PDB file of C-alpha atoms in Angstrom:
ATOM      1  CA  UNK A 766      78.637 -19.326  73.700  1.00 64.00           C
ATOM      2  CA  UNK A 767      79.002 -22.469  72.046  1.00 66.00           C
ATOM      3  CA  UNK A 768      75.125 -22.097  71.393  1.00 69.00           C
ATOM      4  CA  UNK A 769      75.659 -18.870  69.736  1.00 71.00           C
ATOM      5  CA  UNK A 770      78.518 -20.713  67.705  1.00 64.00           C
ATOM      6  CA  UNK A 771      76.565 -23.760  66.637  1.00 64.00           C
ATOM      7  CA  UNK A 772      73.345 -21.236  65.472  1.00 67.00           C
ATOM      8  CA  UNK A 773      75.803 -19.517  63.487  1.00 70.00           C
ATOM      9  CA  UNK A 774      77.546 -22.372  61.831  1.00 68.00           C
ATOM     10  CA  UNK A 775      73.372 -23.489  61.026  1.00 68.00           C
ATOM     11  CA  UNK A 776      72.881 -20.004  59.574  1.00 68.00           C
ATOM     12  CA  UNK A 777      75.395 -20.052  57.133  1.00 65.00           C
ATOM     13  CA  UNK A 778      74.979 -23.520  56.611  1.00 63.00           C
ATOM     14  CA  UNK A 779      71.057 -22.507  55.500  1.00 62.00           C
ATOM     15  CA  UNK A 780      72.255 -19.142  53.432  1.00 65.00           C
ATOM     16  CA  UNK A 781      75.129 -21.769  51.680  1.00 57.00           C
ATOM     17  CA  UNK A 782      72.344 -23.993  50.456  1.00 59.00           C
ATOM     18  CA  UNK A 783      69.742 -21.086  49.669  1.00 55.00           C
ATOM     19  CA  UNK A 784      72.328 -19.359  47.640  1.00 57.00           C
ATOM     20  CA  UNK A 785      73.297 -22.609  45.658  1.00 57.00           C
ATOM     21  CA  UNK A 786      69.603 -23.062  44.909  1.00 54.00           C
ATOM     22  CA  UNK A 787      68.838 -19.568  43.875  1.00 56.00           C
ATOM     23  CA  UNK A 788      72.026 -19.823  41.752  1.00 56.00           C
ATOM     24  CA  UNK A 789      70.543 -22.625  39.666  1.00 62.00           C
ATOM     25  CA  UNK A 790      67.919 -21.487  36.899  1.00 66.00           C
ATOM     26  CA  UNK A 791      64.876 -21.508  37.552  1.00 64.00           C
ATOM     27  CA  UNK A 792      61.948 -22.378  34.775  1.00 69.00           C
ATOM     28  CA  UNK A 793      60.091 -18.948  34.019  1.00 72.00           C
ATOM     29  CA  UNK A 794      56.621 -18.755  33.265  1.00 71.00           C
ATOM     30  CA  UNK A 795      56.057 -18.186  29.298  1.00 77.00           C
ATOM     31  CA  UNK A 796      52.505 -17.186  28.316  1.00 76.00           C
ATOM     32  CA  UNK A 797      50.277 -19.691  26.536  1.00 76.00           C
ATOM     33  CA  UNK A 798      50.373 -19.250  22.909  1.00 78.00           C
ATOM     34  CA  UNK A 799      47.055 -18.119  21.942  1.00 78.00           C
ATOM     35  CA  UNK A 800      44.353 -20.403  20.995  1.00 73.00           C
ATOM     36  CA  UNK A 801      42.541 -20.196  18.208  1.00 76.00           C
ATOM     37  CA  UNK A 802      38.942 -20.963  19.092  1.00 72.00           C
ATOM     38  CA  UNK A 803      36.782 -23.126  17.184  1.00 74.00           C
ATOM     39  CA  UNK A 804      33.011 -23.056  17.729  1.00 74.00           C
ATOM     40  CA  UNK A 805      31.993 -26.273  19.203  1.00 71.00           C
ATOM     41  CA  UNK A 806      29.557 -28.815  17.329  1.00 74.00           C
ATOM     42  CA  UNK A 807      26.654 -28.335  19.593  1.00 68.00           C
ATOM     43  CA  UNK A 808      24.270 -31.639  18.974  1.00 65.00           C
ATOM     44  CA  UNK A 809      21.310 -31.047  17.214  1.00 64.00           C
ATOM     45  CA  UNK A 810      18.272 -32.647  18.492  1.00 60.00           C
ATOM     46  CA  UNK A 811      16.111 -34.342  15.938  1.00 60.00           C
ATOM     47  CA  UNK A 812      12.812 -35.326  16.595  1.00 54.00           C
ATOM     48  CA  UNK A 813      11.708 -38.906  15.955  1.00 55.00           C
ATOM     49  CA  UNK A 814       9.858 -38.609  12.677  1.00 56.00           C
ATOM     50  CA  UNK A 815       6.331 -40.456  12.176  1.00 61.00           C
ATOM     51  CA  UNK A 816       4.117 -40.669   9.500  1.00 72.00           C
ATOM     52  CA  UNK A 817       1.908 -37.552   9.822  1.00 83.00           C
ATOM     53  CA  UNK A 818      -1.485 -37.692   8.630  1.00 88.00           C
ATOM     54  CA  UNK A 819      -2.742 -35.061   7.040  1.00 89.00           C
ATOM     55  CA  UNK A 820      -6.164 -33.445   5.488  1.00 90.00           C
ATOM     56  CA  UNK A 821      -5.037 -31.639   2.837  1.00 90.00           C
ATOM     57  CA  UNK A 822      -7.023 -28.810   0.870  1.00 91.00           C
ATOM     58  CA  UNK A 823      -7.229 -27.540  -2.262  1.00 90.00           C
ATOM     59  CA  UNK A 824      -7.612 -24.397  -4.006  1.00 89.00           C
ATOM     60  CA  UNK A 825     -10.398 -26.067  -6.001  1.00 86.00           C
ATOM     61  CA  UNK A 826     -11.997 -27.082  -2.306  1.00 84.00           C
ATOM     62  CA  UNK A 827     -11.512 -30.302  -2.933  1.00 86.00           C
ATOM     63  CA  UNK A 828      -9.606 -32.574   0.275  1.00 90.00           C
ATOM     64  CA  UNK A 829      -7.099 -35.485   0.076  1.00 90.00           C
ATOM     65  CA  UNK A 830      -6.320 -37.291   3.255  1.00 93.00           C
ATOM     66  CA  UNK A 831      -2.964 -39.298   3.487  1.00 91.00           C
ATOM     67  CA  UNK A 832      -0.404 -39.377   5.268  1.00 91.00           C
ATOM     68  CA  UNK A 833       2.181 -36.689   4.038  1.00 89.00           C
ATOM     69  CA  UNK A 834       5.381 -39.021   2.953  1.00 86.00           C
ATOM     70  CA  UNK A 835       8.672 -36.479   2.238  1.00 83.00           C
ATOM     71  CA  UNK A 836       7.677 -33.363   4.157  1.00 81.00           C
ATOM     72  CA  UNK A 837       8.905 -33.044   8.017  1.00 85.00           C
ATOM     73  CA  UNK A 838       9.909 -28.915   8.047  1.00 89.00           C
ATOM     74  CA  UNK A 839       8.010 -25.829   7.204  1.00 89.00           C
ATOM     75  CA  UNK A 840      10.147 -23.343   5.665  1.00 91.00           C
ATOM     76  CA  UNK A 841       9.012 -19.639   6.638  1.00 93.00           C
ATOM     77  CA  UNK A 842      10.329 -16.635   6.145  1.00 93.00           C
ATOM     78  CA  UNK A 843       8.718 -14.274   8.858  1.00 90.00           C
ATOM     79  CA  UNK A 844       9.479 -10.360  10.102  1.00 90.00           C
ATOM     80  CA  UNK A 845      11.960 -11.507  12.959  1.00 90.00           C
ATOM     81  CA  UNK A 846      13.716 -13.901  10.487  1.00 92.00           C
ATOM     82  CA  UNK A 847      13.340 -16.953   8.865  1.00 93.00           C
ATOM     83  CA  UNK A 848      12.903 -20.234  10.586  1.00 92.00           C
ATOM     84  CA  UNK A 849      12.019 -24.384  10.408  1.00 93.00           C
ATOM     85  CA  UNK A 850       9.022 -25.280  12.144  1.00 92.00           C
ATOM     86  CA  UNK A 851       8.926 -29.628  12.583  1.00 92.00           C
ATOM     87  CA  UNK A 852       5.681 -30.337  11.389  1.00 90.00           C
ATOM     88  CA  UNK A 853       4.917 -32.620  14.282  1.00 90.00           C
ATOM     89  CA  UNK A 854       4.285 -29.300  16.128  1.00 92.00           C
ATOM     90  CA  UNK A 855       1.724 -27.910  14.078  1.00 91.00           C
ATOM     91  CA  UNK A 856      -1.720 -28.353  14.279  1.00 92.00           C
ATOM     92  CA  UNK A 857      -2.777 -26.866  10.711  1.00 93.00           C
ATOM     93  CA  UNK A 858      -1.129 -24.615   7.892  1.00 92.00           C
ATOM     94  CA  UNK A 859      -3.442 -21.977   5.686  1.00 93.00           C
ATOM     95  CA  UNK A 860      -1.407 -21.272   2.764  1.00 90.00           C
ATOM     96  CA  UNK A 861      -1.100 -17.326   0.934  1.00 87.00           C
ATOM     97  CA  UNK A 862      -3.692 -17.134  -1.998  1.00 83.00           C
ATOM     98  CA  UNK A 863      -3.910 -14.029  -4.461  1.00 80.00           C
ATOM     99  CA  UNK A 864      -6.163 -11.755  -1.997  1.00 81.00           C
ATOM    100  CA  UNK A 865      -4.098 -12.884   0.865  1.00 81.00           C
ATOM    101  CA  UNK A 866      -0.023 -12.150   1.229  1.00 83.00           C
ATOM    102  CA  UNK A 867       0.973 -14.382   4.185  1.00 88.00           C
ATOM    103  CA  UNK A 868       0.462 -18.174   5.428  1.00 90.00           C
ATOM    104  CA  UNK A 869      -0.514 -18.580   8.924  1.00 91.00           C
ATOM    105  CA  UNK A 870       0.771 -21.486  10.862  1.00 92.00           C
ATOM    106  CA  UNK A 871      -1.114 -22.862  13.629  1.00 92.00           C
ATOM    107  CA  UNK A 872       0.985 -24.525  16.477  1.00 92.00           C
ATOM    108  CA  UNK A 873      -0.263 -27.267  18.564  1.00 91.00           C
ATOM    109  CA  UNK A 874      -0.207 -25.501  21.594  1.00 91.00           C
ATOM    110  CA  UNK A 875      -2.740 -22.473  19.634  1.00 89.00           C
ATOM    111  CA  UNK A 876      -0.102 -20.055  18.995  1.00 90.00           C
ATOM    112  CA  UNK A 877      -0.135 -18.814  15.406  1.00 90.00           C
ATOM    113  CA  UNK A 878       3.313 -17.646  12.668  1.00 91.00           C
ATOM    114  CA  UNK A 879       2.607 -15.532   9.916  1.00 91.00           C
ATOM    115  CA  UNK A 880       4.690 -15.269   6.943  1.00 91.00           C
ATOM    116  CA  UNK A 881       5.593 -16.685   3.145  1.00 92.00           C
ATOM    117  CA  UNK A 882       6.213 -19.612   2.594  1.00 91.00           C
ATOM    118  CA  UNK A 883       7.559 -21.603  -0.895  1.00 88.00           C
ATOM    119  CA  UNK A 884       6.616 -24.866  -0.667  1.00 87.00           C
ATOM    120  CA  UNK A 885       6.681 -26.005  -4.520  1.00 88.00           C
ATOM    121  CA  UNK A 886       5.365 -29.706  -4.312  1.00 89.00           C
ATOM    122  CA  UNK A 887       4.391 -32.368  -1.606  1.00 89.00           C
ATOM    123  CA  UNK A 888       3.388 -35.824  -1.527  1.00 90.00           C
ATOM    124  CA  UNK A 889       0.521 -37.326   0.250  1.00 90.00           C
ATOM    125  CA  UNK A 890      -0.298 -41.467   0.315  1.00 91.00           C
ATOM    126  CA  UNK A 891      -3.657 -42.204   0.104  1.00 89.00           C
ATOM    127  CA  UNK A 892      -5.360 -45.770   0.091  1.00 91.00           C
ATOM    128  CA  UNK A 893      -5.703 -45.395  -3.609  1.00 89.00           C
ATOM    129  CA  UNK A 894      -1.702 -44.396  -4.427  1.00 90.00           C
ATOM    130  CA  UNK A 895       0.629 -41.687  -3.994  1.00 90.00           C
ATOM    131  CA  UNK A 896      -0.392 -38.065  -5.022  1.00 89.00           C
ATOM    132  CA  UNK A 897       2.389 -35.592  -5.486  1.00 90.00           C
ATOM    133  CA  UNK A 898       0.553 -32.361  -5.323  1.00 90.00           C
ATOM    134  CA  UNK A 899       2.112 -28.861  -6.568  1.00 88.00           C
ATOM    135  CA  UNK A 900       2.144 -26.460  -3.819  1.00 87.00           C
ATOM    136  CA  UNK A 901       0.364 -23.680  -5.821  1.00 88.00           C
ATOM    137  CA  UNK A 902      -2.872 -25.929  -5.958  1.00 90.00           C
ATOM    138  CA  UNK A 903      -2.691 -26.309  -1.882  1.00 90.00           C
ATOM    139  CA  UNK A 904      -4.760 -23.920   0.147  1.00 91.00           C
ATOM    140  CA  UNK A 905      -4.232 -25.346   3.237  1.00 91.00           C
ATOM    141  CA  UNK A 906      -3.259 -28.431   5.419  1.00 92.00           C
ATOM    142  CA  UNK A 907      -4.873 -30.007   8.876  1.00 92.00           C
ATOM    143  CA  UNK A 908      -2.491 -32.292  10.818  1.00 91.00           C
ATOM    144  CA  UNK A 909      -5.072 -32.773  13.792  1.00 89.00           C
ATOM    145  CA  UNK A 910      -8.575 -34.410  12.843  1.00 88.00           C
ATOM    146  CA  UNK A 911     -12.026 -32.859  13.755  1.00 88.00           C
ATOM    147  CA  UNK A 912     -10.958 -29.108  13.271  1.00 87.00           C
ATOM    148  CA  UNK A 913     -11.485 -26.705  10.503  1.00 87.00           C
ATOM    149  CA  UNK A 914     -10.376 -22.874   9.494  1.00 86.00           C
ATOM    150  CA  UNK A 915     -12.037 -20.011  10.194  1.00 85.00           C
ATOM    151  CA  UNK A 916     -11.533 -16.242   9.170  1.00 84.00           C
ATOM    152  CA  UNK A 917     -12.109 -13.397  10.468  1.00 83.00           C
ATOM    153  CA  UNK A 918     -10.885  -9.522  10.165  1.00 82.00           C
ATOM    154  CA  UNK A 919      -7.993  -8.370  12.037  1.00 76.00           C
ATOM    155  CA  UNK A 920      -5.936  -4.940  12.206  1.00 76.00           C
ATOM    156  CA  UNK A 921      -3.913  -6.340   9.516  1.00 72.00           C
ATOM    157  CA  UNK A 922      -6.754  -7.771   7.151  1.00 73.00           C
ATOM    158  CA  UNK A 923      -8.353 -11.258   7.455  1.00 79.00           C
ATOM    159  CA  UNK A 924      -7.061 -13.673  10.300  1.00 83.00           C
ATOM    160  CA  UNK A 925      -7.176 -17.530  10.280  1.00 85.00           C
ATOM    161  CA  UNK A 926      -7.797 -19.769  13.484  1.00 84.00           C
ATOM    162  CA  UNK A 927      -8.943 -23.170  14.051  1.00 86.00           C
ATOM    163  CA  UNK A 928     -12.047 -24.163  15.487  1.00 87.00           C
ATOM    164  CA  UNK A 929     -13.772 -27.530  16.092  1.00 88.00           C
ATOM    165  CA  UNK A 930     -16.011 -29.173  14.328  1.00 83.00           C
ATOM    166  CA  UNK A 931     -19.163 -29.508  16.148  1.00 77.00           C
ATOM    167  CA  UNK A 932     -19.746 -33.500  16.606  1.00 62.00           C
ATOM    168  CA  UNK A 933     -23.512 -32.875  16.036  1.00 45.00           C
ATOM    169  CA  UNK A 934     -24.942 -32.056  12.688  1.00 47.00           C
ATOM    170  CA  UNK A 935     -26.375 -29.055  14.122  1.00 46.00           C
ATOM    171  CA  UNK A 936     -27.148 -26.819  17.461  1.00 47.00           C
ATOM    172  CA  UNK A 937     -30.726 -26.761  18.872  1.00 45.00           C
ATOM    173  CA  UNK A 938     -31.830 -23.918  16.617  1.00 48.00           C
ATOM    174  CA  UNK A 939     -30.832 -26.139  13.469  1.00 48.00           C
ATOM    175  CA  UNK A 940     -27.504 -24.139  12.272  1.00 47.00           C
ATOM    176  CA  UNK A 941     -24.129 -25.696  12.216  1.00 46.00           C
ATOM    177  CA  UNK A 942     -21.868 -23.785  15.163  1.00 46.00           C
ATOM    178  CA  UNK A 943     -18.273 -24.289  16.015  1.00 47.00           C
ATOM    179  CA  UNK A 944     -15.803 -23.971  18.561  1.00 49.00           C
ATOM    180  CA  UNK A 945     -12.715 -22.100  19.002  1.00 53.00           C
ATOM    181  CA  UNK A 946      -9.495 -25.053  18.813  1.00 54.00           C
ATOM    182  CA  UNK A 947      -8.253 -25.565  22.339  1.00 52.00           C
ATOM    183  CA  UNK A 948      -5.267 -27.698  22.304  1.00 51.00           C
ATOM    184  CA  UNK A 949      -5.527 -27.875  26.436  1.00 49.00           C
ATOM    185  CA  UNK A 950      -8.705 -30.310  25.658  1.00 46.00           C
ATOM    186  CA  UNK A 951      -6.524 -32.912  24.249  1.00 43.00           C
ATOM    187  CA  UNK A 952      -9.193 -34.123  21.812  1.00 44.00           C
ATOM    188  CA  UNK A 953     -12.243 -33.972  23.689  1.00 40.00           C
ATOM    189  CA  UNK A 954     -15.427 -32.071  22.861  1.00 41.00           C
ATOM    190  CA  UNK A 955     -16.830 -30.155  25.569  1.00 42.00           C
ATOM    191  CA  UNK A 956     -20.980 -29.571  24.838  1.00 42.00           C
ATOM    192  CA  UNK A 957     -22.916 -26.591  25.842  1.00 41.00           C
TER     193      UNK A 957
END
């Protein structure tokens, strides 16, 4: 009995003290106020830049090789949208003339970009000066030595590539050939 006492005096003991505490006010839970969001600054990657040297051609077919001083980006406006290509990626750039609409950009790794492009003037350094050179008098511009364009006829009209210049004056049977541009070769001439 006196067990059955002393459990009961602990009971009400317990319910006194759980009472007093559920008596007191408790903190409620609020909702957050909203955020607003704000986009993040997501860091922008820029490549190192280096002096690029360039071959560039004219319309008049005459070449001027430098080193191309204020010009990094290609700015193309294409059918999926326009974009920035670095120019450290390309390997060569045939510009739109009056028969043909688009430029063709040739990556380094062989793909190609068609579009129009607006480049207005660029400047090359030569060994004899600086030559700032409007970009209607440009036809086109190679940024990897020992290659050269060729054309040929697509669905679409003509189609530019690069090829290779063959490192001998000429084949067995006495005619200038050339080679399709491989970028995988890094540079080195495979002969037949």
């Amino acid at each position: 009995m006196k067990n059955r006492c002393l459990l009961a005096v602990v009971a009400l003991c317990c319910t006194a003290t759980l009472s007093t505490a559920l008596a007191q006010e408790l903190p409620l839970a609020q909702p957050a106020k909203p955020a607003v969001a704000k986009p993040a600054e997501t860091p922008v990657a820029k490549p190192a830049v280096r002096p690029l040297s360039a071959n560039v051609e004219l319309t008049r077919g005459n070449p001027i090789e430098g080193t191309l001083t204020d010009t990094t980006q290609l700015q193309m406006k294409t059918s999926f949208g326009a974009i920035e290509i670095p120019l450290s990626e390309v390997a060569g750039v045939r510009f739109a003339t009056a028969e043909e609409a688009t430029t063709t950009v040739i990556m380094l790794n062989g793909d190609s970009v068609t579009g129009a492009t607006n480049v207005e003037r660029m400047t090359v350094e030569t060994e004899w000066g600086v030559a700032q050179i409007n970009g209607s008098a440009i036809a086109g511009i190679l940024l990897v030595p020992n290659l050269e364009w060729s054309s040929y006829d697509g669905l679409n009209g003509k189609r530019w590539s690069l090829v290779e210049k063959k490192a001998a004056a000429s084949s067995a049977a006495g005619t200038p050939t050339t080679r399709p541009f491989n970028p995988q070769s890094r540079g080195t001439i495979i002969r037949n």
